[in-house]
PDB file of C-alpha atoms and ligand atoms in Angstrom:
ATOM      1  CA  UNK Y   1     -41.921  10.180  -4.163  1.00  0.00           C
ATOM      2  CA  UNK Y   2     -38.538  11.428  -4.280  1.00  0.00           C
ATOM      3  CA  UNK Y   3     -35.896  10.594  -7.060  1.00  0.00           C
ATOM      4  CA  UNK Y   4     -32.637  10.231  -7.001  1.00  0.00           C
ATOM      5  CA  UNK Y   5     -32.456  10.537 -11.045  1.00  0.00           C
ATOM      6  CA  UNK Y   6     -32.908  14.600 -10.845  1.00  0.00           C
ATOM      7  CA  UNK Y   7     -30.758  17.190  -9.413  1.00  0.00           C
ATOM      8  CA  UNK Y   8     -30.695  16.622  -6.008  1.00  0.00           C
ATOM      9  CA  UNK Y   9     -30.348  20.534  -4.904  1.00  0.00           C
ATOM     10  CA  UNK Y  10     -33.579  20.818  -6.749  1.00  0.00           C
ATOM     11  CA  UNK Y  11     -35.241  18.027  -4.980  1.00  0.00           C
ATOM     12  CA  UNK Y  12     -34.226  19.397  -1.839  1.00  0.00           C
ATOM     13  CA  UNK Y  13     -35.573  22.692  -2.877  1.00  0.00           C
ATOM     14  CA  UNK Y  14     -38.860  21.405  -3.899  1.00  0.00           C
ATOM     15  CA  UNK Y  15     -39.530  19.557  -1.029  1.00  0.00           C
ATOM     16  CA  UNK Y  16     -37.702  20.691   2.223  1.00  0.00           C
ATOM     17  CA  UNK Y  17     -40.887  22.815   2.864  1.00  0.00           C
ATOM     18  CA  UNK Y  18     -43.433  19.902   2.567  1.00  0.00           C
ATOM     19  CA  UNK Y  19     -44.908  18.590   5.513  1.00  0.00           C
ATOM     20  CA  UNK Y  20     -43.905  15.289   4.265  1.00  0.00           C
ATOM     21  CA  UNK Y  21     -41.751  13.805   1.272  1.00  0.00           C
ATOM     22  CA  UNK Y  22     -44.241  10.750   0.876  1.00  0.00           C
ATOM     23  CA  UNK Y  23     -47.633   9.445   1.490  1.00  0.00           C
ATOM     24  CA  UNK Y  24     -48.874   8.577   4.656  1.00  0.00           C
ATOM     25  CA  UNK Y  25     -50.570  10.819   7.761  1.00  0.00           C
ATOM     26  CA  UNK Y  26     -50.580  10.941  11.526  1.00  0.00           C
ATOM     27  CA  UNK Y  27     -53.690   8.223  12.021  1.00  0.00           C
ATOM     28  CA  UNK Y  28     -51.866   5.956   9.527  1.00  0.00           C
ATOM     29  CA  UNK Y  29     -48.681   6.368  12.054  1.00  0.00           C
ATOM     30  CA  UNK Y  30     -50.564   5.630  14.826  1.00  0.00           C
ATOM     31  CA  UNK Y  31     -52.192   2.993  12.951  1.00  0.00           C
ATOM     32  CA  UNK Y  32     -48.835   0.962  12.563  1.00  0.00           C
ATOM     33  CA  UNK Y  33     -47.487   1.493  15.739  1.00  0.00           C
ATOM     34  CA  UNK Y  34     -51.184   0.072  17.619  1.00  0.00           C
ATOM     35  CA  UNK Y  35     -50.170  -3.110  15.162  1.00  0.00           C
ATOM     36  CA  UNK Y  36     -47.202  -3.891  17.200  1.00  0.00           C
ATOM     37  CA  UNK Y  37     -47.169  -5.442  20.709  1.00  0.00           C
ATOM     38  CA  UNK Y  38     -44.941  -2.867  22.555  1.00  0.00           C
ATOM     39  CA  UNK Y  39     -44.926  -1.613  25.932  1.00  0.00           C
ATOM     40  CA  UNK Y  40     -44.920   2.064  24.997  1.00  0.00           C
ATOM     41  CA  UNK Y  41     -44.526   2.914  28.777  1.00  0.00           C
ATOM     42  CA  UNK Y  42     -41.001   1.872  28.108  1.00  0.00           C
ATOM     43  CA  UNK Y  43     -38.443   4.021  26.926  1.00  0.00           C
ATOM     44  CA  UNK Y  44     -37.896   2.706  23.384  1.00  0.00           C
ATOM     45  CA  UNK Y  45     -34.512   2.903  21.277  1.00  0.00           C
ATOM     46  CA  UNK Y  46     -35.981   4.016  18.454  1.00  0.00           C
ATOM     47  CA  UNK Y  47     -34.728   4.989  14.748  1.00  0.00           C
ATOM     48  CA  UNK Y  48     -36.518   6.866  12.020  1.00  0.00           C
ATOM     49  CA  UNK Y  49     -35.212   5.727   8.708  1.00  0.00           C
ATOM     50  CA  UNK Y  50     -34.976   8.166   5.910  1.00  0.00           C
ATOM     51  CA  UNK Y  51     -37.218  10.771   8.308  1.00  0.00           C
ATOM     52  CA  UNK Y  52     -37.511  13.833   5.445  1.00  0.00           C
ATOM     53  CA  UNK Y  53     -38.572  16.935   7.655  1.00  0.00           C
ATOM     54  CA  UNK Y  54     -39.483  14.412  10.414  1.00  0.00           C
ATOM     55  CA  UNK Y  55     -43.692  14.098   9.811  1.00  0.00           C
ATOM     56  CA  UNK Y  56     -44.138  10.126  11.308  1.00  0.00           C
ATOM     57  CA  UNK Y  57     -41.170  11.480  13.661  1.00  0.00           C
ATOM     58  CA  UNK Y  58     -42.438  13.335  15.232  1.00  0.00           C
ATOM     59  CA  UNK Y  59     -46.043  11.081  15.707  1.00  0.00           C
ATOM     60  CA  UNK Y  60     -43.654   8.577  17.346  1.00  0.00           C
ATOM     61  CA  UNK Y  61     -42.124  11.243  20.022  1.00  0.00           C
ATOM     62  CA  UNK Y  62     -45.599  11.882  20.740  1.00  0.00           C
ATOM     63  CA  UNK Y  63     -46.919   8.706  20.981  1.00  0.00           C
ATOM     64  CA  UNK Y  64     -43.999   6.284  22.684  1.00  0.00           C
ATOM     65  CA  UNK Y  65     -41.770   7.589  25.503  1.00  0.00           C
ATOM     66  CA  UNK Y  66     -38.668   6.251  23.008  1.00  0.00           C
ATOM     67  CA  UNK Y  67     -35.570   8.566  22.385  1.00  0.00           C
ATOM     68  CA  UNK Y  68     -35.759   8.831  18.322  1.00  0.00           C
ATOM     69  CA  UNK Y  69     -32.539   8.747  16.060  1.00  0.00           C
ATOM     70  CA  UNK Y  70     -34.214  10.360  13.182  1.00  0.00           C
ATOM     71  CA  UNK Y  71     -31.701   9.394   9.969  1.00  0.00           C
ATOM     72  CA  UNK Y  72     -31.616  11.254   6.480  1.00  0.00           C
ATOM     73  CA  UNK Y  73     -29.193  11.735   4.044  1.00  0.00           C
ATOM     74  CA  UNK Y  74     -29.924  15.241   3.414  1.00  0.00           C
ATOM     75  CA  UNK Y  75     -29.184  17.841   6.106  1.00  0.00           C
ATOM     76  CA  UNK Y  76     -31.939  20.402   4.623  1.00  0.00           C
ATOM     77  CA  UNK Y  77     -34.435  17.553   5.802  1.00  0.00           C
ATOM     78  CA  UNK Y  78     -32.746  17.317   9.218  1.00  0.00           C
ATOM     79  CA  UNK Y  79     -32.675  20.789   9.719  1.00  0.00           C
ATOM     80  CA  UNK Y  80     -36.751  21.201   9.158  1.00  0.00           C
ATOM     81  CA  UNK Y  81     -36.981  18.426  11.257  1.00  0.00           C
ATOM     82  CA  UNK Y  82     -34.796  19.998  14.329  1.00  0.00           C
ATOM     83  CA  UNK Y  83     -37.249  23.244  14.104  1.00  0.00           C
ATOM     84  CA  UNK Y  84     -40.083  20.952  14.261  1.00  0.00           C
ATOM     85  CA  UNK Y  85     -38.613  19.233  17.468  1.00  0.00           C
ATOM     86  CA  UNK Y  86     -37.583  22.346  18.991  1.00  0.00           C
ATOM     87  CA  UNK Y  87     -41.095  23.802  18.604  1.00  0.00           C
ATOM     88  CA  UNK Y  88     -42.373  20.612  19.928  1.00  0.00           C
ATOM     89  CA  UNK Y  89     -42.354  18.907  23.671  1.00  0.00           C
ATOM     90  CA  UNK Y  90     -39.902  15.974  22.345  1.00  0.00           C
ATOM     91  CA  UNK Y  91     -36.626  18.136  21.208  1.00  0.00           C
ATOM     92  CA  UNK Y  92     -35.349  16.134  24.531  1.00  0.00           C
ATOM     93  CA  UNK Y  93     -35.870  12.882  22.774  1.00  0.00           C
ATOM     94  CA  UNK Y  94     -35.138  13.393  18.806  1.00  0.00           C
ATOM     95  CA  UNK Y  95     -32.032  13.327  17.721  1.00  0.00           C
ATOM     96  CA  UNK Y  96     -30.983  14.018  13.975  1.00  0.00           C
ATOM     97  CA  UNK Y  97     -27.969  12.426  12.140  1.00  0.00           C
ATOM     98  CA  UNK Y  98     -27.011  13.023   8.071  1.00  0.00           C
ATOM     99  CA  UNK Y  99     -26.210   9.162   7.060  1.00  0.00           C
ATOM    100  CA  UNK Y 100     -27.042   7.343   4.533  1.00  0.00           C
ATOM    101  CA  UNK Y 101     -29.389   4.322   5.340  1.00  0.00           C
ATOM    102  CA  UNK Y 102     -27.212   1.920   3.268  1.00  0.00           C
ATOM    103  CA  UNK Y 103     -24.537   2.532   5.976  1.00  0.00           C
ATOM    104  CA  UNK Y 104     -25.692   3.201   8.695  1.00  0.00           C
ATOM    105  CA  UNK Y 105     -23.449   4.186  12.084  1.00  0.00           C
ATOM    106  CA  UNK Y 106     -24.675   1.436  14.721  1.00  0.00           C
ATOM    107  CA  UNK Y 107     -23.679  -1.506  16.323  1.00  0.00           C
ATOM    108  CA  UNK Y 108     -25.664  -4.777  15.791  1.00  0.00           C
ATOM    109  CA  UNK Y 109     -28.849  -5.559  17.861  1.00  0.00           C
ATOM    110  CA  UNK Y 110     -29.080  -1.541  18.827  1.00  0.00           C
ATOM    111  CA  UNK Y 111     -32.981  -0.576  18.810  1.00  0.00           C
ATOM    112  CA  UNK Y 112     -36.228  -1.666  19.893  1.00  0.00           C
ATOM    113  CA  UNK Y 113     -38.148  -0.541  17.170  1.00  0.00           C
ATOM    114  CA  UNK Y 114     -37.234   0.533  13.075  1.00  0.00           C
ATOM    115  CA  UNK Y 115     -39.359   2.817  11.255  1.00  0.00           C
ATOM    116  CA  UNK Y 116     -38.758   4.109   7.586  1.00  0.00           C
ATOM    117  CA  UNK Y 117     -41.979   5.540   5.743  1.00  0.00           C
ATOM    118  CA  UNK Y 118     -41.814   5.738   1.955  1.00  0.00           C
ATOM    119  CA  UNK Y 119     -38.036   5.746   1.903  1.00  0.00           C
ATOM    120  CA  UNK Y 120     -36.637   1.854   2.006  1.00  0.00           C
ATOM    121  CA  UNK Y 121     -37.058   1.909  -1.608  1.00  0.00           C
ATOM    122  CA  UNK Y 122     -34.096   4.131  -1.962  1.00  0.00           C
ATOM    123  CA  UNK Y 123     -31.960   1.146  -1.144  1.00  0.00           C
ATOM    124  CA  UNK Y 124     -34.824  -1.553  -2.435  1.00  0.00           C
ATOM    125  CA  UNK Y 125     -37.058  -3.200  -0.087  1.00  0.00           C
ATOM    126  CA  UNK Y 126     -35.301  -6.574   0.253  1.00  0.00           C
ATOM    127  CA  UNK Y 127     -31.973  -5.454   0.714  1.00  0.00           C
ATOM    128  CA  UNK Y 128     -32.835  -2.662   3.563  1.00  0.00           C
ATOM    129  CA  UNK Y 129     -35.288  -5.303   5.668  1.00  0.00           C
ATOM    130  CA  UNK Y 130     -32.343  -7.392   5.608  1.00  0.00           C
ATOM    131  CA  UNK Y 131     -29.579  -5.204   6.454  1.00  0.00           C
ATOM    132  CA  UNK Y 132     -31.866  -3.331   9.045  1.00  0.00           C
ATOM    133  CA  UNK Y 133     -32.609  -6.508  10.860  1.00  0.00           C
ATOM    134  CA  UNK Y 134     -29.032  -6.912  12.012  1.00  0.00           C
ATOM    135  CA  UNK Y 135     -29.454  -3.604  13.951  1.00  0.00           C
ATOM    136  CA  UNK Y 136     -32.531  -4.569  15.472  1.00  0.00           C
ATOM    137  CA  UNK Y 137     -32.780  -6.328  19.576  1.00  0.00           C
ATOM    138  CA  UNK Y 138     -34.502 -10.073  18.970  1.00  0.00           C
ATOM    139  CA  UNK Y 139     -37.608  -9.818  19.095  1.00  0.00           C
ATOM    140  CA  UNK Y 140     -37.509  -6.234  18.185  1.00  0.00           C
ATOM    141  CA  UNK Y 141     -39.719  -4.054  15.532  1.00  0.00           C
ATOM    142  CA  UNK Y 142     -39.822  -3.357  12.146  1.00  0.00           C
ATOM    143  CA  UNK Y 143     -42.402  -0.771  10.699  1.00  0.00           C
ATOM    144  CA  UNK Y 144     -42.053  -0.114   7.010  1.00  0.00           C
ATOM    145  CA  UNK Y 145     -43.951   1.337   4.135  1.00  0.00           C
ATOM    146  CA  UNK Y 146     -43.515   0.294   0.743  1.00  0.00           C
ATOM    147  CA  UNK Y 147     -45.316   1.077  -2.846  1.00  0.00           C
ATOM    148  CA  UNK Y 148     -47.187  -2.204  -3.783  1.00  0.00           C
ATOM    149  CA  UNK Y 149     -49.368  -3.386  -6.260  1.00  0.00           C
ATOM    150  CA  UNK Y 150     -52.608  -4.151  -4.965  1.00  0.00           C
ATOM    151  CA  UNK Y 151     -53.278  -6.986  -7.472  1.00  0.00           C
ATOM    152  CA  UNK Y 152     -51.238  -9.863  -9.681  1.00  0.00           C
ATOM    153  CA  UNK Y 153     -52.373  -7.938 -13.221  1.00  0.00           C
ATOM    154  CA  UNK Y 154     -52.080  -4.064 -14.056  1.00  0.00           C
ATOM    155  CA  UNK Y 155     -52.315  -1.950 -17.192  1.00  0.00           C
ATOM    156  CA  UNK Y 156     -49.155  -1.933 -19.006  1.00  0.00           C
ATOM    157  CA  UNK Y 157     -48.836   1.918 -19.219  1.00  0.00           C
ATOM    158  CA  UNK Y 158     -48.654   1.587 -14.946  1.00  0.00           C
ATOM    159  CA  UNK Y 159     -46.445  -1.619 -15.082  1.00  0.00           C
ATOM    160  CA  UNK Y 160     -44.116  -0.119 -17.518  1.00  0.00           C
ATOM    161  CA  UNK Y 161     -43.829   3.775 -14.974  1.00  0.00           C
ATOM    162  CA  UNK Y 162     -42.963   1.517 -12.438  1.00  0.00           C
ATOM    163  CA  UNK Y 163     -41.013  -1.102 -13.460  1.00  0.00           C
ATOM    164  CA  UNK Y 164     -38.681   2.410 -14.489  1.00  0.00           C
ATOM    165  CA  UNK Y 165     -38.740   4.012 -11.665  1.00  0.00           C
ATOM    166  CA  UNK Y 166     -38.910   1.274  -9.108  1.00  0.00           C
ATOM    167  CA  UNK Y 167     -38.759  -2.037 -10.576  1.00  0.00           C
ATOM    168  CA  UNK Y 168     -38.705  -3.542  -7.243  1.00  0.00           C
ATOM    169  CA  UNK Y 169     -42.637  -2.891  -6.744  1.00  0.00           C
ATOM    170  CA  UNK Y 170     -44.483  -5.837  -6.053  1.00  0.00           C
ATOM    171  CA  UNK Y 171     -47.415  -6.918  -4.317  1.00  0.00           C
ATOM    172  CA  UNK Y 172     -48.169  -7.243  -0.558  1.00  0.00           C
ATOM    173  CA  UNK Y 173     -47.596 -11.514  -0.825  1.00  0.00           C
ATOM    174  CA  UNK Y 174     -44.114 -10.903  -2.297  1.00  0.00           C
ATOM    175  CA  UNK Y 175     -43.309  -7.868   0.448  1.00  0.00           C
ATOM    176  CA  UNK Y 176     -44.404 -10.383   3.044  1.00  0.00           C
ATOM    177  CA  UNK Y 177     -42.799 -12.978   1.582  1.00  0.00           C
ATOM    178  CA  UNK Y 178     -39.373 -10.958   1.612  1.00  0.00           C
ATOM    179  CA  UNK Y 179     -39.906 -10.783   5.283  1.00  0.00           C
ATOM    180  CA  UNK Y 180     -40.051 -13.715   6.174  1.00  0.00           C
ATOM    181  CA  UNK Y 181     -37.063 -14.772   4.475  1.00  0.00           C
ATOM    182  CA  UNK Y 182     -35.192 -12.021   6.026  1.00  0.00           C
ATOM    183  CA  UNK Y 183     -35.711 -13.476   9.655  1.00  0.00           C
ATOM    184  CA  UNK Y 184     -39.130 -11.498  10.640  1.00  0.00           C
ATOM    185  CA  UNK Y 185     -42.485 -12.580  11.750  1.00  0.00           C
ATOM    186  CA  UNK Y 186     -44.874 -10.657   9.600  1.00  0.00           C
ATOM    187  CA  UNK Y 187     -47.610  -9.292  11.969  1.00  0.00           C
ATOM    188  CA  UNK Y 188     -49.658  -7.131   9.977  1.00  0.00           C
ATOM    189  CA  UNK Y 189     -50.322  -4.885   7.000  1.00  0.00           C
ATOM    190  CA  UNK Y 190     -52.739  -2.419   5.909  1.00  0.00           C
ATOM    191  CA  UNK Y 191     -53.136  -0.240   2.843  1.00  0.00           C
ATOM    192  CA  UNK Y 192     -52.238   3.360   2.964  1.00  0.00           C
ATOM    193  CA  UNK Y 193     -55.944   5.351   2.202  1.00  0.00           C
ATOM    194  CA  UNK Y 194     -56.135   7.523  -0.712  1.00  0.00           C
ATOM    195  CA  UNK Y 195     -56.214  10.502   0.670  1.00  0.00           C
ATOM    196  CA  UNK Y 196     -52.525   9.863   2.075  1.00  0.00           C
ATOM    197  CA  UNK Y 197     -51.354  10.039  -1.373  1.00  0.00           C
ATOM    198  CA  UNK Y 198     -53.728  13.361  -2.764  1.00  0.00           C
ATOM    199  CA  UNK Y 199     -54.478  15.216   0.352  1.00  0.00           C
ATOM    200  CA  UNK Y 200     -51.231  15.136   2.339  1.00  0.00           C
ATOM    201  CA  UNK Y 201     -48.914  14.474  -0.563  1.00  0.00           C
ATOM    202  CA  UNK Y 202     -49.606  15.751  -3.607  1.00  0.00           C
ATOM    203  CA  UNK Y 203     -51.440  18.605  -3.441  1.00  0.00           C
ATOM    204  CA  UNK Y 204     -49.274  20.341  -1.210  1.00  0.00           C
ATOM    205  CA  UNK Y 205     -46.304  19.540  -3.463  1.00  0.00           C
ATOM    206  CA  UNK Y 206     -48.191  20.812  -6.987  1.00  0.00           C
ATOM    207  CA  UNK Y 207     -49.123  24.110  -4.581  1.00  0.00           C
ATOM    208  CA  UNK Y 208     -44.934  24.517  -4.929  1.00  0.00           C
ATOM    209  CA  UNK Y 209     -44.646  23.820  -8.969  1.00  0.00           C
ATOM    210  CA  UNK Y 210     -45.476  27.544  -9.978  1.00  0.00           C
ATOM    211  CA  UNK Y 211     -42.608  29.323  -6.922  1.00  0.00           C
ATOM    212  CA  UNK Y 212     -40.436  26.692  -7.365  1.00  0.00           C
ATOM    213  CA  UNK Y 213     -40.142  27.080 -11.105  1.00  0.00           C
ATOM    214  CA  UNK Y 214     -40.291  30.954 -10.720  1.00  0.00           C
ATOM    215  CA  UNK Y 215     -37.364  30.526  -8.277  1.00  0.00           C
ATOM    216  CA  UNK Y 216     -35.274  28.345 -10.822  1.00  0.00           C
ATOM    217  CA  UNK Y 217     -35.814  30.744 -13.726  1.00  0.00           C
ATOM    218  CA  UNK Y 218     -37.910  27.525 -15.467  1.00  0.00           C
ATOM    219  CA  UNK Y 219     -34.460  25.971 -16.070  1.00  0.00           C
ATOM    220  CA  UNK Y 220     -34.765  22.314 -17.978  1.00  0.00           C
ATOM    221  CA  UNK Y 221     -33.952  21.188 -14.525  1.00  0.00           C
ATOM    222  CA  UNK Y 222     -36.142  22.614 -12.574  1.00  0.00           C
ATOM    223  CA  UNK Y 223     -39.270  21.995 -15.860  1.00  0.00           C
ATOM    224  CA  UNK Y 224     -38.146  18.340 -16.114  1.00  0.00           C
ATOM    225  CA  UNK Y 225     -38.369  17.243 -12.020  1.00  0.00           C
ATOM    226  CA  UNK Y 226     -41.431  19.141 -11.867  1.00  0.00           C
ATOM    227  CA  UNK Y 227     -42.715  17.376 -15.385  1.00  0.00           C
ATOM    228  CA  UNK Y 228     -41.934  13.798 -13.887  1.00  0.00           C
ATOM    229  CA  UNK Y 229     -43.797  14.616 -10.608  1.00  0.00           C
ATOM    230  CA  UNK Y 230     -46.818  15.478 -12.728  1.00  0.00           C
ATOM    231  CA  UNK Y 231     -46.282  12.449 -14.528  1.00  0.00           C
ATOM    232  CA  UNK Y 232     -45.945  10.502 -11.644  1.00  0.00           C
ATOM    233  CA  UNK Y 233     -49.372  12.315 -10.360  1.00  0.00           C
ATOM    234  CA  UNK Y 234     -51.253  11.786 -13.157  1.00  0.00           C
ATOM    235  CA  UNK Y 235     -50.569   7.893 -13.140  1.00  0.00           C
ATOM    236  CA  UNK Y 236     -51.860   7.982  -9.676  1.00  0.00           C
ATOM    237  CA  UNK Y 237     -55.145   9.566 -10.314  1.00  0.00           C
ATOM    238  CA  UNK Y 238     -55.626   7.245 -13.519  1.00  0.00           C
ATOM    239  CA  UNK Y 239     -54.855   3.759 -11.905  1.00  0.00           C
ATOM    240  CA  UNK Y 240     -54.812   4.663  -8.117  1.00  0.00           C
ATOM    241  CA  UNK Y 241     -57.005   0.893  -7.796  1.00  0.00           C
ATOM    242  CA  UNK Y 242     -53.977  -1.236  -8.524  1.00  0.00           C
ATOM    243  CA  UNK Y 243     -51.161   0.043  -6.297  1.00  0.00           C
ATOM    244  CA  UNK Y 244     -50.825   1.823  -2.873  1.00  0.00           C
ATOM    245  CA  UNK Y 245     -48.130   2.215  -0.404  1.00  0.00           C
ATOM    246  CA  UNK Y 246     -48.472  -0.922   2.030  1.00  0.00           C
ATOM    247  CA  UNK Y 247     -47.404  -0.614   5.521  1.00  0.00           C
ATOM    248  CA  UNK Y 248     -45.971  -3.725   7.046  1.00  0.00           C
ATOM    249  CA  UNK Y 249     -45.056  -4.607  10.466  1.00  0.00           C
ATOM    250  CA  UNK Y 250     -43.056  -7.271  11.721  1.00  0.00           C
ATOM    251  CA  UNK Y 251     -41.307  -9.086  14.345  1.00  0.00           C
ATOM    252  CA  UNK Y 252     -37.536  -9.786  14.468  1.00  0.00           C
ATOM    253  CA  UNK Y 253     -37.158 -13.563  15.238  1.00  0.00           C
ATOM    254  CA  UNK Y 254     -35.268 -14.732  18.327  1.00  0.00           C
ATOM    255  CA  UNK Y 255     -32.921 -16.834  17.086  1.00  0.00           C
ATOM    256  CA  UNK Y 256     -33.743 -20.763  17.024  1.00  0.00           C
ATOM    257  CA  UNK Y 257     -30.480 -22.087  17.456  1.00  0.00           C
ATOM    258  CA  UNK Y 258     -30.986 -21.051  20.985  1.00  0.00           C
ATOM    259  CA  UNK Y 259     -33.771 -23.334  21.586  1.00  0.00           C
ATOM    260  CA  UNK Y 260     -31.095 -26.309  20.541  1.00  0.00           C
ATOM    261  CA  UNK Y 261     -28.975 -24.917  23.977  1.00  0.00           C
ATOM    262  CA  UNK Y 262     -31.932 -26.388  26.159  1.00  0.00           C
ATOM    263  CA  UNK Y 263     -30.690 -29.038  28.056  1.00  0.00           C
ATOM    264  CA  UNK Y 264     -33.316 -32.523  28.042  1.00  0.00           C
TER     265      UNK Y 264
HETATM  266  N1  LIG E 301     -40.342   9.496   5.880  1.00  0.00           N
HETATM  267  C1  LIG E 301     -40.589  10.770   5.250  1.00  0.00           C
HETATM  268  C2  LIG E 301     -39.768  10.973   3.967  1.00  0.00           C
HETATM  269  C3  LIG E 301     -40.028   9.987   2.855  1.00  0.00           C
HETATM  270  S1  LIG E 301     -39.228  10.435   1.313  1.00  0.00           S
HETATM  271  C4  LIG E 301     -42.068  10.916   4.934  1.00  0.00           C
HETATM  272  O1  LIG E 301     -42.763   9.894   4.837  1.00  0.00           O
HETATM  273  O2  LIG E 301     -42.521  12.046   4.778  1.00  0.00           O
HETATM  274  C5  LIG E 301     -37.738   9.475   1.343  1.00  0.00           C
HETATM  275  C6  LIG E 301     -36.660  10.049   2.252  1.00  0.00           C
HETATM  276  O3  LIG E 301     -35.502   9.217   2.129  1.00  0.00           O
HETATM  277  C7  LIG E 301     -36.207  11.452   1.873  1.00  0.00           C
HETATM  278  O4  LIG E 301     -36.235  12.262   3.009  1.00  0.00           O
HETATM  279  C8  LIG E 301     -34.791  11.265   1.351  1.00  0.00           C
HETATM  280  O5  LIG E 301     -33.959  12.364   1.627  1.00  0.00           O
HETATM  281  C9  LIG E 301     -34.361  10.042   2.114  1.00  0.00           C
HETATM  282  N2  LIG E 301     -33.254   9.318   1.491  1.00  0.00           N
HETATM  283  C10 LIG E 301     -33.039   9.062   0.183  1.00  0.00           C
HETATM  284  N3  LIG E 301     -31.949   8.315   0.014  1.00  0.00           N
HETATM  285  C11 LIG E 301     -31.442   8.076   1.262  1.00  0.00           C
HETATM  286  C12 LIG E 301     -30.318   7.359   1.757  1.00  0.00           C
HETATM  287  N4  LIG E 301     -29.488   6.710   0.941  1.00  0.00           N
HETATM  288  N5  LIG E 301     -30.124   7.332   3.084  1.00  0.00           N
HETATM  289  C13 LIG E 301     -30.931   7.978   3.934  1.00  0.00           C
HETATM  290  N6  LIG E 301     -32.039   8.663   3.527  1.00  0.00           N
HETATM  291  C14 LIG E 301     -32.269   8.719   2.201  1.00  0.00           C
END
């Protein structure tokens, strides 16, 4: 998981050659977007929220005929992501743009469909499904991951990482519940698989650790983000049983007031 705590030059530089800044994979992309009841024949207005070097991004070009707005604050990230798309068949329907997610360029009731994997925390979960929602079509999509605890009680080493360095983790009732007070239809969740985390995530980013502190001279720096992402790692393989990354899906609502314009 990214943080925002360390130097964010050598953040960029530690993970602007990872496949992906987060856990997740293509089948769990795929996985979400089967959840939701779209015509994919349609071309989508789609936008990719906090996209890293574009991994789910570019799952979604493939998969939907939608033209992507794929949304990062850091322009290293983008421009990983615009090689991928070039070397792709999609460059035609990805577009990049450097904002951050907190405020974010678009009018109101824009897209057909909002993705963000493993980044809404940046802004906190409750406060991005809101504001998001505004920029959503009724009855529109919302496709989010989010770290959650997969049960009410956890060891207090865990409780105590997290409560640190996200102290908006919760578990999947209280995500859901969040969504529903923020105007969506919750439609489904699943449980990202272990593998998303060890596999895809962090064993490609400890494979950096030794060139990336070799490039940084072992500065305290470039020691101390690398120290808190073993940290972070070790907590995972310790207590992986009582927290995941959830995926959630949901439905924007149509408004009800319009139901009241019916005339009896
Ligand atoms: N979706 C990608 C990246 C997840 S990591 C994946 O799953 O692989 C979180 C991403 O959020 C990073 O790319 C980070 O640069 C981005 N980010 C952090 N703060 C942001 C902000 N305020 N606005 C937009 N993106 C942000």
């Amino acid at each position: 998981m990214v943080k925002m705590m360390t130097s964010l030059d050598l953040m960029v530089d530690l993970y602007a050659k990872c496949e992906r800044q987060g856990p997740g994979s293509k089948v769990v992309t795929q996985r979400a977007l089967s959840l939701l009841d779209l015509d994919l024949k349609n071309s989508l207005n789609i936008c990719d929220i906090g996209c890293g070097t574009g991994a789910q991004t570019l799952v979604l070009a493939e998969k939907t005929k939608g033209k992507i707005t794929a949304v990062d604050l850091f322009p290293a990230f983008l421009e990983e992501l615009e090689k991928r798309a070039a070397a792709s068949a999609y460059a035609d329907r990805i577009k990049t743009l450097e904002a951050s997610m907190e405020d974010l360029p678009f009018r109101e009731e824009s897209f057909d469909l909002i993705w963000s994997e493993g980044a809404v925390y940046n802004m906190g979960f409750e406060k991005g499904v809101t504001a998001w929602g505004k920029l959503l079509k009724a009855g529109g999509y919302l496709a989010v991951s989010e770290i959650s605890w997969l049960s009410k009680d956890r060891p207090n080493e865990l409780e105590g990482f997290w409560k640190e360095a996200y102290p908006e983790i919760g578990t999947v009732s209280e995500k859901i519940s969040i969504l529903e007070n923020a105007g969506y239809v919750p439609l489904a969740h699943f449980i990202l698989p272990t593998a998303c985390w060890t596999k895809n995530y962090y064993e490609p980013l400890e494979a950096r650790f030794d060139a990336f502190l070799e490039r940084h001279d072992y500065s305290d720096e470039a020691r101390s983000l690398v120290d808190s992402e073993r940290e972070e790692i070790r907590l995972y393989h310790k207590y992986r049983d009582f927290y995941s990354y959830g995926f959630y899906l949901a439905k924007k609502r149509t408004n009800p007031s319009s139901y009241a314009t019916h005339p009896h």
